[in-house]
Amino acid sequence: MTQFREAVVDLDAIAANIRHLAQVVGGPDGGPLVLAVVKANAYGHGAVPVARTALAAGARWLGVADIQEGLELRRAAIVAPILAWLHGPDADFAAAIAAEIDLGLSSLAQLDRAADAAALLGRSAAVQLKLETGLSRNGAAPDEWAELFARAAVLEREGRVHVRGIMSHLSNTSPADDAESIACFDRGIASARAAGLAPELIHLAATAGALRVPESRYSMVRLGIAIYGLSPFDDADSKDLGLIPAMSVRGQIAAVRRVAAGAGVSYDYTWRAQVDSTLALVPLGYADGIPRQSSGRAEVQMGTSRYPVVGRIAMDQFVVNLGQDTAEVGDEVVLFGDPASGVPSATDWADAALSVNYEIVTRIGHRVTRSYRGGPSTEVDAQQ
Ligand SMILES: *Cc1c(COP(=O)(O)O)cnc(C)c1O
């Protein structure tokens, strides 16, 4: 039974995606390790159940943006290696070190802060140095490498840090831009080694690089969007990549009404019925992450038919035009899911909203009940 507002997450699809991706990126020697990116509540899918599923399917590492996200996984008794790579000036490095969360660090100041926090705890901080290789976001710039690596080598000899990894991130702008970033990254790795560091993890690729830029795979790949079954590419969909979309967002029709030709629909009457029409009310809106931008452009599935969203998407609800068809209050309406089953995809909604599928799934809000199918054990279902 569909709930009022529901995001059904198929954990078996996530497991299958991870196994498939490991095979695609793996070489004869087993290939790079897989780090499953579960930041932002696992792109809206639920961090803890996705993390457990990913690990059971062969992922060796979990990746998050913030330390708080890593601590949430630890509170759920997940003991696998975790890397967190985005920190504010007050980020709690001590809590991360105590919880054995690796710190992705982008500056000398962060490195010193991690070493100081480790010293207070009487332990060593496991760190992965993040290099700026083109994105102009986070990471130490080439002219900062010599000082950063020299300091890291000293701290490592003193037992205050362990430089476990070196990392960066690609822009996916073009093959030439990625090649330039790779060359820059290689210079960074060489410079780190020359300073006496011996990082065992070297990683650059997210999904796009892992799938299309083999030289970016190094010893680990950080896979986000693809484990959720979605494509990062404009020219390939989930099916082309052998992936199964894991999230389906659906709801129950809250009202059905017949209107006469000329009736206006929703705020500002941006749409009026051309002929007498049946309208159905869907109880999801922009508070639930349904993009207002897709007003009048997206479609939903009811039974075997597609119907257009008409008028403005509001905070809690929107209207679809059933034309001369009918429906009952309580009928299931599917906004998106696996297009192999005939429903619209998250990418269809992204296209309607002039956005990307990442944003569509990640923004599905707290009011939408998550329910889980499959997974590594029944325990996972019971805990959700
Ligand atoms: C979000 C993120 C990823 C995952 O990217 P996808 O395109 O979803 O695979 C990998 N690495 C870093 C640093 C990220 O911030």
PDB file of N, CA, C and O in Angstrom, residues 105-172:
ATOM      1  N   LEU A 105      41.733  16.757   4.337  1.00  0.00           N
ATOM      2  CA  LEU A 105      42.194  18.083   4.747  1.00  0.00           C
ATOM      3  C   LEU A 105      42.723  18.876   3.565  1.00  0.00           C
ATOM      4  O   LEU A 105      43.420  18.344   2.714  1.00  0.00           O
ATOM      5  N   SER A 106      42.409  20.167   3.564  1.00  0.00           N
ATOM      6  CA  SER A 106      42.701  21.012   2.408  1.00  0.00           C
ATOM      7  C   SER A 106      43.719  22.103   2.660  1.00  0.00           C
ATOM      8  O   SER A 106      44.010  22.881   1.761  1.00  0.00           O
ATOM      9  N   SER A 107      44.226  22.217   3.871  1.00  0.00           N
ATOM     10  CA  SER A 107      45.154  23.328   4.146  1.00  0.00           C
ATOM     11  C   SER A 107      46.086  22.978   5.302  1.00  0.00           C
ATOM     12  O   SER A 107      45.814  22.077   6.102  1.00  0.00           O
ATOM     13  N   LEU A 108      47.153  23.747   5.380  1.00  0.00           N
ATOM     14  CA  LEU A 108      48.098  23.621   6.483  1.00  0.00           C
ATOM     15  C   LEU A 108      47.401  23.893   7.816  1.00  0.00           C
ATOM     16  O   LEU A 108      47.637  23.212   8.809  1.00  0.00           O
ATOM     17  N   ALA A 109      46.499  24.888   7.813  1.00  0.00           N
ATOM     18  CA  ALA A 109      45.805  25.228   9.063  1.00  0.00           C
ATOM     19  C   ALA A 109      44.973  24.031   9.539  1.00  0.00           C
ATOM     20  O   ALA A 109      44.965  23.690  10.730  1.00  0.00           O
ATOM     21  N   GLN A 110      44.299  23.373   8.615  1.00  0.00           N
ATOM     22  CA  GLN A 110      43.502  22.196   9.000  1.00  0.00           C
ATOM     23  C   GLN A 110      44.412  21.067   9.488  1.00  0.00           C
ATOM     24  O   GLN A 110      44.080  20.365  10.450  1.00  0.00           O
ATOM     25  N   LEU A 111      45.542  20.898   8.818  1.00  0.00           N
ATOM     26  CA  LEU A 111      46.469  19.830   9.217  1.00  0.00           C
ATOM     27  C   LEU A 111      46.957  20.059  10.645  1.00  0.00           C
ATOM     28  O   LEU A 111      46.979  19.141  11.471  1.00  0.00           O
ATOM     29  N   ASP A 112      47.317  21.292  10.940  1.00  0.00           N
ATOM     30  CA  ASP A 112      47.793  21.601  12.294  1.00  0.00           C
ATOM     31  C   ASP A 112      46.692  21.408  13.323  1.00  0.00           C
ATOM     32  O   ASP A 112      46.932  20.902  14.424  1.00  0.00           O
ATOM     33  N   ARG A 113      45.479  21.784  12.941  1.00  0.00           N
ATOM     34  CA  ARG A 113      44.352  21.621  13.861  1.00  0.00           C
ATOM     35  C   ARG A 113      44.099  20.134  14.139  1.00  0.00           C
ATOM     36  O   ARG A 113      43.810  19.737  15.266  1.00  0.00           O
ATOM     37  N   ALA A 114      44.211  19.307  13.102  1.00  0.00           N
ATOM     38  CA  ALA A 114      44.011  17.863  13.270  1.00  0.00           C
ATOM     39  C   ALA A 114      45.107  17.287  14.170  1.00  0.00           C
ATOM     40  O   ALA A 114      44.839  16.480  15.066  1.00  0.00           O
ATOM     41  N   ALA A 115      46.351  17.744  13.948  1.00  0.00           N
ATOM     42  CA  ALA A 115      47.473  17.233  14.754  1.00  0.00           C
ATOM     43  C   ALA A 115      47.296  17.629  16.221  1.00  0.00           C
ATOM     44  O   ALA A 115      47.556  16.831  17.130  1.00  0.00           O
ATOM     45  N   ASP A 116      46.841  18.870  16.454  1.00  0.00           N
ATOM     46  CA  ASP A 116      46.631  19.330  17.834  1.00  0.00           C
ATOM     47  C   ASP A 116      45.513  18.533  18.510  1.00  0.00           C
ATOM     48  O   ASP A 116      45.629  18.139  19.671  1.00  0.00           O
ATOM     49  N   ALA A 117      44.428  18.300  17.764  1.00  0.00           N
ATOM     50  CA  ALA A 117      43.312  17.529  18.334  1.00  0.00           C
ATOM     51  C   ALA A 117      43.769  16.119  18.661  1.00  0.00           C
ATOM     52  O   ALA A 117      43.422  15.562  19.713  1.00  0.00           O
ATOM     53  N   ALA A 118      44.581  15.541  17.786  1.00  0.00           N
ATOM     54  CA  ALA A 118      45.075  14.181  18.010  1.00  0.00           C
ATOM     55  C   ALA A 118      45.972  14.142  19.245  1.00  0.00           C
ATOM     56  O   ALA A 118      45.880  13.224  20.061  1.00  0.00           O
ATOM     57  N   ALA A 119      46.825  15.173  19.389  1.00  0.00           N
ATOM     58  CA  ALA A 119      47.747  15.206  20.520  1.00  0.00           C
ATOM     59  C   ALA A 119      46.979  15.237  21.839  1.00  0.00           C
ATOM     60  O   ALA A 119      47.332  14.535  22.789  1.00  0.00           O
ATOM     61  N   LEU A 120      45.906  16.046  21.878  1.00  0.00           N
ATOM     62  CA  LEU A 120      45.101  16.130  23.103  1.00  0.00           C
ATOM     63  C   LEU A 120      44.472  14.782  23.451  1.00  0.00           C
ATOM     64  O   LEU A 120      44.267  14.461  24.615  1.00  0.00           O
ATOM     65  N   LEU A 121      44.157  14.017  22.393  1.00  0.00           N
ATOM     66  CA  LEU A 121      43.546  12.706  22.619  1.00  0.00           C
ATOM     67  C   LEU A 121      44.604  11.627  22.855  1.00  0.00           C
ATOM     68  O   LEU A 121      44.282  10.477  23.140  1.00  0.00           O
ATOM     69  N   GLY A 122      45.866  12.006  22.660  1.00  0.00           N
ATOM     70  CA  GLY A 122      46.945  11.029  22.799  1.00  0.00           C
ATOM     71  C   GLY A 122      46.926   9.986  21.702  1.00  0.00           C
ATOM     72  O   GLY A 122      47.279   8.831  21.903  1.00  0.00           O
ATOM     73  N   ARG A 123      46.467  10.396  20.513  1.00  0.00           N
ATOM     74  CA  ARG A 123      46.499   9.458  19.406  1.00  0.00           C
ATOM     75  C   ARG A 123      46.932  10.138  18.119  1.00  0.00           C
ATOM     76  O   ARG A 123      47.311  11.305  18.124  1.00  0.00           O
ATOM     77  N   SER A 124      46.912   9.368  17.048  1.00  0.00           N
ATOM     78  CA  SER A 124      47.344   9.906  15.763  1.00  0.00           C
ATOM     79  C   SER A 124      46.099  10.091  14.894  1.00  0.00           C
ATOM     80  O   SER A 124      45.172   9.290  14.945  1.00  0.00           O
ATOM     81  N   ALA A 125      46.071  11.188  14.112  1.00  0.00           N
ATOM     82  CA  ALA A 125      44.915  11.459  13.243  1.00  0.00           C
ATOM     83  C   ALA A 125      45.181  10.865  11.857  1.00  0.00           C
ATOM     84  O   ALA A 125      46.232  11.127  11.274  1.00  0.00           O
ATOM     85  N   ALA A 126      44.232  10.072  11.357  1.00  0.00           N
ATOM     86  CA  ALA A 126      44.353   9.561   9.984  1.00  0.00           C
ATOM     87  C   ALA A 126      43.809  10.623   9.045  1.00  0.00           C
ATOM     88  O   ALA A 126      42.650  11.036   9.166  1.00  0.00           O
ATOM     89  N   VAL A 127      44.645  11.088   8.135  1.00  0.00           N
ATOM     90  CA  VAL A 127      44.232  12.195   7.261  1.00  0.00           C
ATOM     91  C   VAL A 127      44.463  11.820   5.798  1.00  0.00           C
ATOM     92  O   VAL A 127      45.284  10.967   5.464  1.00  0.00           O
ATOM     93  N   GLN A 128      43.695  12.464   4.935  1.00  0.00           N
ATOM     94  CA  GLN A 128      43.862  12.318   3.496  1.00  0.00           C
ATOM     95  C   GLN A 128      43.938  13.737   2.955  1.00  0.00           C
ATOM     96  O   GLN A 128      43.027  14.543   3.175  1.00  0.00           O
ATOM     97  N   LEU A 129      45.034  14.053   2.308  1.00  0.00           N
ATOM     98  CA  LEU A 129      45.277  15.436   1.883  1.00  0.00           C
ATOM     99  C   LEU A 129      44.570  15.697   0.562  1.00  0.00           C
ATOM    100  O   LEU A 129      44.712  14.933  -0.397  1.00  0.00           O
ATOM    101  N   LYS A 130      43.801  16.771   0.552  1.00  0.00           N
ATOM    102  CA  LYS A 130      43.001  17.095  -0.629  1.00  0.00           C
ATOM    103  C   LYS A 130      43.717  18.164  -1.440  1.00  0.00           C
ATOM    104  O   LYS A 130      44.044  19.234  -0.929  1.00  0.00           O
ATOM    105  N   LEU A 131      43.946  17.864  -2.715  1.00  0.00           N
ATOM    106  CA  LEU A 131      44.687  18.782  -3.585  1.00  0.00           C
ATOM    107  C   LEU A 131      43.741  19.492  -4.541  1.00  0.00           C
ATOM    108  O   LEU A 131      42.808  18.886  -5.067  1.00  0.00           O
ATOM    109  N   GLU A 132      44.022  20.745  -4.773  1.00  0.00           N
ATOM    110  CA  GLU A 132      43.274  21.525  -5.761  1.00  0.00           C
ATOM    111  C   GLU A 132      43.912  21.262  -7.133  1.00  0.00           C
ATOM    112  O   GLU A 132      45.100  21.522  -7.337  1.00  0.00           O
ATOM    113  N   THR A 133      43.108  20.710  -8.049  1.00  0.00           N
ATOM    114  CA  THR A 133      43.665  20.370  -9.366  1.00  0.00           C
ATOM    115  C   THR A 133      42.818  20.947 -10.498  1.00  0.00           C
ATOM    116  O   THR A 133      42.864  20.461 -11.624  1.00  0.00           O
ATOM    117  N   GLY A 134      41.990  21.944 -10.191  1.00  0.00           N
ATOM    118  CA  GLY A 134      41.250  22.571 -11.285  1.00  0.00           C
ATOM    119  C   GLY A 134      39.857  23.063 -10.936  1.00  0.00           C
ATOM    120  O   GLY A 134      39.344  23.973 -11.578  1.00  0.00           O
ATOM    121  N   LEU A 135      39.214  22.478  -9.927  1.00  0.00           N
ATOM    122  CA  LEU A 135      37.822  22.850  -9.637  1.00  0.00           C
ATOM    123  C   LEU A 135      37.698  24.231  -8.979  1.00  0.00           C
ATOM    124  O   LEU A 135      36.620  24.817  -8.965  1.00  0.00           O
ATOM    125  N   SER A 136      38.784  24.677  -8.394  1.00  0.00           N
ATOM    126  CA  SER A 136      38.764  25.955  -7.648  1.00  0.00           C
ATOM    127  C   SER A 136      37.767  25.918  -6.496  1.00  0.00           C
ATOM    128  O   SER A 136      37.061  26.892  -6.233  1.00  0.00           O
ATOM    129  N   ARG A 137      37.724  24.778  -5.814  1.00  0.00           N
ATOM    130  CA  ARG A 137      36.848  24.684  -4.632  1.00  0.00           C
ATOM    131  C   ARG A 137      37.733  24.492  -3.407  1.00  0.00           C
ATOM    132  O   ARG A 137      38.363  25.422  -2.939  1.00  0.00           O
ATOM    133  N   ASN A 138      37.767  23.264  -2.918  1.00  0.00           N
ATOM    134  CA  ASN A 138      38.537  22.936  -1.740  1.00  0.00           C
ATOM    135  C   ASN A 138      39.905  22.408  -2.192  1.00  0.00           C
ATOM    136  O   ASN A 138      40.100  22.120  -3.350  1.00  0.00           O
ATOM    137  N   GLY A 139      40.805  22.231  -1.284  1.00  0.00           N
ATOM    138  CA  GLY A 139      42.062  21.585  -1.632  1.00  0.00           C
ATOM    139  C   GLY A 139      43.228  22.536  -1.599  1.00  0.00           C
ATOM    140  O   GLY A 139      43.076  23.733  -1.831  1.00  0.00           O
ATOM    141  N   ALA A 140      44.415  21.973  -1.313  1.00  0.00           N
ATOM    142  CA  ALA A 140      45.630  22.778  -1.278  1.00  0.00           C
ATOM    143  C   ALA A 140      46.098  23.030  -2.699  1.00  0.00           C
ATOM    144  O   ALA A 140      46.180  22.109  -3.512  1.00  0.00           O
ATOM    145  N   ALA A 141      46.408  24.275  -2.999  1.00  0.00           N
ATOM    146  CA  ALA A 141      46.853  24.659  -4.348  1.00  0.00           C
ATOM    147  C   ALA A 141      48.319  24.252  -4.541  1.00  0.00           C
ATOM    148  O   ALA A 141      49.059  24.118  -3.568  1.00  0.00           O
ATOM    149  N   PRO A 142      48.730  24.057  -5.791  1.00  0.00           N
ATOM    150  CA  PRO A 142      50.106  23.611  -6.062  1.00  0.00           C
ATOM    151  C   PRO A 142      51.179  24.436  -5.350  1.00  0.00           C
ATOM    152  O   PRO A 142      52.158  23.870  -4.871  1.00  0.00           O
ATOM    153  N   ASP A 143      50.973  25.729  -5.233  1.00  0.00           N
ATOM    154  CA  ASP A 143      52.036  26.525  -4.588  1.00  0.00           C
ATOM    155  C   ASP A 143      52.046  26.343  -3.063  1.00  0.00           C
ATOM    156  O   ASP A 143      52.899  26.903  -2.385  1.00  0.00           O
ATOM    157  N   GLU A 144      51.087  25.566  -2.538  1.00  0.00           N
ATOM    158  CA  GLU A 144      51.073  25.289  -1.088  1.00  0.00           C
ATOM    159  C   GLU A 144      51.559  23.875  -0.771  1.00  0.00           C
ATOM    160  O   GLU A 144      51.709  23.512   0.405  1.00  0.00           O
ATOM    161  N   TRP A 145      51.774  23.070  -1.836  1.00  0.00           N
ATOM    162  CA  TRP A 145      52.075  21.657  -1.600  1.00  0.00           C
ATOM    163  C   TRP A 145      53.355  21.439  -0.821  1.00  0.00           C
ATOM    164  O   TRP A 145      53.385  20.635   0.120  1.00  0.00           O
ATOM    165  N   ALA A 146      54.426  22.126  -1.214  1.00  0.00           N
ATOM    166  CA  ALA A 146      55.735  21.843  -0.608  1.00  0.00           C
ATOM    167  C   ALA A 146      55.656  22.007   0.912  1.00  0.00           C
ATOM    168  O   ALA A 146      56.073  21.128   1.672  1.00  0.00           O
ATOM    169  N   GLU A 147      55.053  23.121   1.339  1.00  0.00           N
ATOM    170  CA  GLU A 147      54.974  23.387   2.775  1.00  0.00           C
ATOM    171  C   GLU A 147      54.041  22.383   3.472  1.00  0.00           C
ATOM    172  O   GLU A 147      54.350  21.866   4.546  1.00  0.00           O
ATOM    173  N   LEU A 148      52.902  22.098   2.821  1.00  0.00           N
ATOM    174  CA  LEU A 148      51.933  21.164   3.410  1.00  0.00           C
ATOM    175  C   LEU A 148      52.543  19.771   3.565  1.00  0.00           C
ATOM    176  O   LEU A 148      52.428  19.144   4.636  1.00  0.00           O
ATOM    177  N   PHE A 149      53.188  19.292   2.509  1.00  0.00           N
ATOM    178  CA  PHE A 149      53.727  17.931   2.554  1.00  0.00           C
ATOM    179  C   PHE A 149      54.895  17.835   3.545  1.00  0.00           C
ATOM    180  O   PHE A 149      55.037  16.835   4.252  1.00  0.00           O
ATOM    181  N   ALA A 150      55.716  18.897   3.586  1.00  0.00           N
ATOM    182  CA  ALA A 150      56.853  18.878   4.522  1.00  0.00           C
ATOM    183  C   ALA A 150      56.339  18.818   5.964  1.00  0.00           C
ATOM    184  O   ALA A 150      56.831  18.047   6.791  1.00  0.00           O
ATOM    185  N   ARG A 151      55.321  19.620   6.226  1.00  0.00           N
ATOM    186  CA  ARG A 151      54.748  19.645   7.589  1.00  0.00           C
ATOM    187  C   ARG A 151      54.102  18.301   7.919  1.00  0.00           C
ATOM    188  O   ARG A 151      54.247  17.764   9.011  1.00  0.00           O
ATOM    189  N   ALA A 152      53.388  17.736   6.944  1.00  0.00           N
ATOM    190  CA  ALA A 152      52.730  16.445   7.165  1.00  0.00           C
ATOM    191  C   ALA A 152      53.774  15.370   7.462  1.00  0.00           C
ATOM    192  O   ALA A 152      53.560  14.512   8.331  1.00  0.00           O
ATOM    193  N   ALA A 153      54.908  15.438   6.751  1.00  0.00           N
ATOM    194  CA  ALA A 153      55.954  14.428   6.967  1.00  0.00           C
ATOM    195  C   ALA A 153      56.525  14.542   8.388  1.00  0.00           C
ATOM    196  O   ALA A 153      56.764  13.532   9.058  1.00  0.00           O
ATOM    197  N   VAL A 154      56.705  15.778   8.846  1.00  0.00           N
ATOM    198  CA  VAL A 154      57.213  15.981  10.217  1.00  0.00           C
ATOM    199  C   VAL A 154      56.199  15.431  11.234  1.00  0.00           C
ATOM    200  O   VAL A 154      56.551  14.682  12.152  1.00  0.00           O
ATOM    201  N   LEU A 155      54.929  15.803  11.046  1.00  0.00           N
ATOM    202  CA  LEU A 155      53.889  15.348  11.987  1.00  0.00           C
ATOM    203  C   LEU A 155      53.760  13.831  11.959  1.00  0.00           C
ATOM    204  O   LEU A 155      53.480  13.201  12.988  1.00  0.00           O
ATOM    205  N   GLU A 156      53.975  13.256  10.787  1.00  0.00           N
ATOM    206  CA  GLU A 156      53.873  11.799  10.690  1.00  0.00           C
ATOM    207  C   GLU A 156      55.026  11.147  11.463  1.00  0.00           C
ATOM    208  O   GLU A 156      54.822  10.183  12.200  1.00  0.00           O
ATOM    209  N   ARG A 157      56.218  11.713  11.296  1.00  0.00           N
ATOM    210  CA  ARG A 157      57.361  11.157  12.038  1.00  0.00           C
ATOM    211  C   ARG A 157      57.158  11.292  13.540  1.00  0.00           C
ATOM    212  O   ARG A 157      57.577  10.442  14.316  1.00  0.00           O
ATOM    213  N   GLU A 158      56.475  12.356  13.947  1.00  0.00           N
ATOM    214  CA  GLU A 158      56.203  12.547  15.385  1.00  0.00           C
ATOM    215  C   GLU A 158      55.044  11.679  15.875  1.00  0.00           C
ATOM    216  O   GLU A 158      54.708  11.716  17.057  1.00  0.00           O
ATOM    217  N   GLY A 159      54.397  10.979  14.951  1.00  0.00           N
ATOM    218  CA  GLY A 159      53.295  10.101  15.350  1.00  0.00           C
ATOM    219  C   GLY A 159      51.985  10.833  15.593  1.00  0.00           C
ATOM    220  O   GLY A 159      51.059  10.285  16.193  1.00  0.00           O
ATOM    221  N   ARG A 160      51.885  12.092  15.138  1.00  0.00           N
ATOM    222  CA  ARG A 160      50.654  12.858  15.405  1.00  0.00           C
ATOM    223  C   ARG A 160      49.642  12.727  14.286  1.00  0.00           C
ATOM    224  O   ARG A 160      48.443  12.923  14.504  1.00  0.00           O
ATOM    225  N   VAL A 161      50.104  12.468  13.074  1.00  0.00           N
ATOM    226  CA  VAL A 161      49.159  12.188  11.985  1.00  0.00           C
ATOM    227  C   VAL A 161      49.664  10.991  11.186  1.00  0.00           C
ATOM    228  O   VAL A 161      50.858  10.661  11.208  1.00  0.00           O
ATOM    229  N   HIS A 162      48.735  10.351  10.503  1.00  0.00           N
ATOM    230  CA  HIS A 162      49.100   9.351   9.506  1.00  0.00           C
ATOM    231  C   HIS A 162      48.462   9.804   8.193  1.00  0.00           C
ATOM    232  O   HIS A 162      47.243   9.953   8.127  1.00  0.00           O
ATOM    233  N   VAL A 163      49.292  10.069   7.191  1.00  0.00           N
ATOM    234  CA  VAL A 163      48.761  10.493   5.894  1.00  0.00           C
ATOM    235  C   VAL A 163      48.383   9.228   5.126  1.00  0.00           C
ATOM    236  O   VAL A 163      49.205   8.609   4.465  1.00  0.00           O
ATOM    237  N   ARG A 164      47.102   8.871   5.234  1.00  0.00           N
ATOM    238  CA  ARG A 164      46.647   7.627   4.620  1.00  0.00           C
ATOM    239  C   ARG A 164      46.366   7.810   3.124  1.00  0.00           C
ATOM    240  O   ARG A 164      46.466   6.866   2.362  1.00  0.00           O
ATOM    241  N   GLY A 165      45.987   9.036   2.751  1.00  0.00           N
ATOM    242  CA  GLY A 165      45.587   9.203   1.359  1.00  0.00           C
ATOM    243  C   GLY A 165      45.885  10.572   0.801  1.00  0.00           C
ATOM    244  O   GLY A 165      46.166  11.532   1.539  1.00  0.00           O
ATOM    245  N   ILE A 166      45.839  10.617  -0.524  1.00  0.00           N
ATOM    246  CA  ILE A 166      45.904  11.884  -1.271  1.00  0.00           C
ATOM    247  C   ILE A 166      44.722  11.857  -2.223  1.00  0.00           C
ATOM    248  O   ILE A 166      44.472  10.833  -2.881  1.00  0.00           O
ATOM    249  N   MET A 167      43.989  12.963  -2.285  1.00  0.00           N
ATOM    250  CA  MET A 167      42.772  12.969  -3.092  1.00  0.00           C
ATOM    251  C   MET A 167      42.579  14.292  -3.825  1.00  0.00           C
ATOM    252  O   MET A 167      43.160  15.312  -3.470  1.00  0.00           O
ATOM    253  N   SER A 168      41.757  14.231  -4.874  1.00  0.00           N
ATOM    254  CA  SER A 168      41.281  15.445  -5.520  1.00  0.00           C
ATOM    255  C   SER A 168      39.962  15.097  -6.203  1.00  0.00           C
ATOM    256  O   SER A 168      39.429  13.994  -6.003  1.00  0.00           O
ATOM    257  N   HIS A 169      39.430  16.016  -6.989  1.00  0.00           N
ATOM    258  CA  HIS A 169      38.090  15.830  -7.565  1.00  0.00           C
ATOM    259  C   HIS A 169      38.101  16.452  -8.958  1.00  0.00           C
ATOM    260  O   HIS A 169      38.703  17.516  -9.153  1.00  0.00           O
ATOM    261  N   LEU A 170      37.451  15.793  -9.909  1.00  0.00           N
ATOM    262  CA  LEU A 170      37.456  16.263 -11.302  1.00  0.00           C
ATOM    263  C   LEU A 170      36.271  17.187 -11.591  1.00  0.00           C
ATOM    264  O   LEU A 170      35.220  17.067 -10.974  1.00  0.00           O
ATOM    265  N   SER A 171      36.438  18.032 -12.611  1.00  0.00           N
ATOM    266  CA  SER A 171      35.343  18.924 -12.999  1.00  0.00           C
ATOM    267  C   SER A 171      34.437  18.296 -14.053  1.00  0.00           C
ATOM    268  O   SER A 171      33.324  18.779 -14.280  1.00  0.00           O
ATOM    269  N   ASN A 172      34.883  17.236 -14.727  1.00  0.00           N
ATOM    270  CA  ASN A 172      34.115  16.583 -15.813  1.00  0.00           C
ATOM    271  C   ASN A 172      33.745  17.568 -16.926  1.00  0.00           C
ATOM    272  O   ASN A 172      32.730  17.401 -17.591  1.00  0.00           O
TER     273      ASN A 172
END
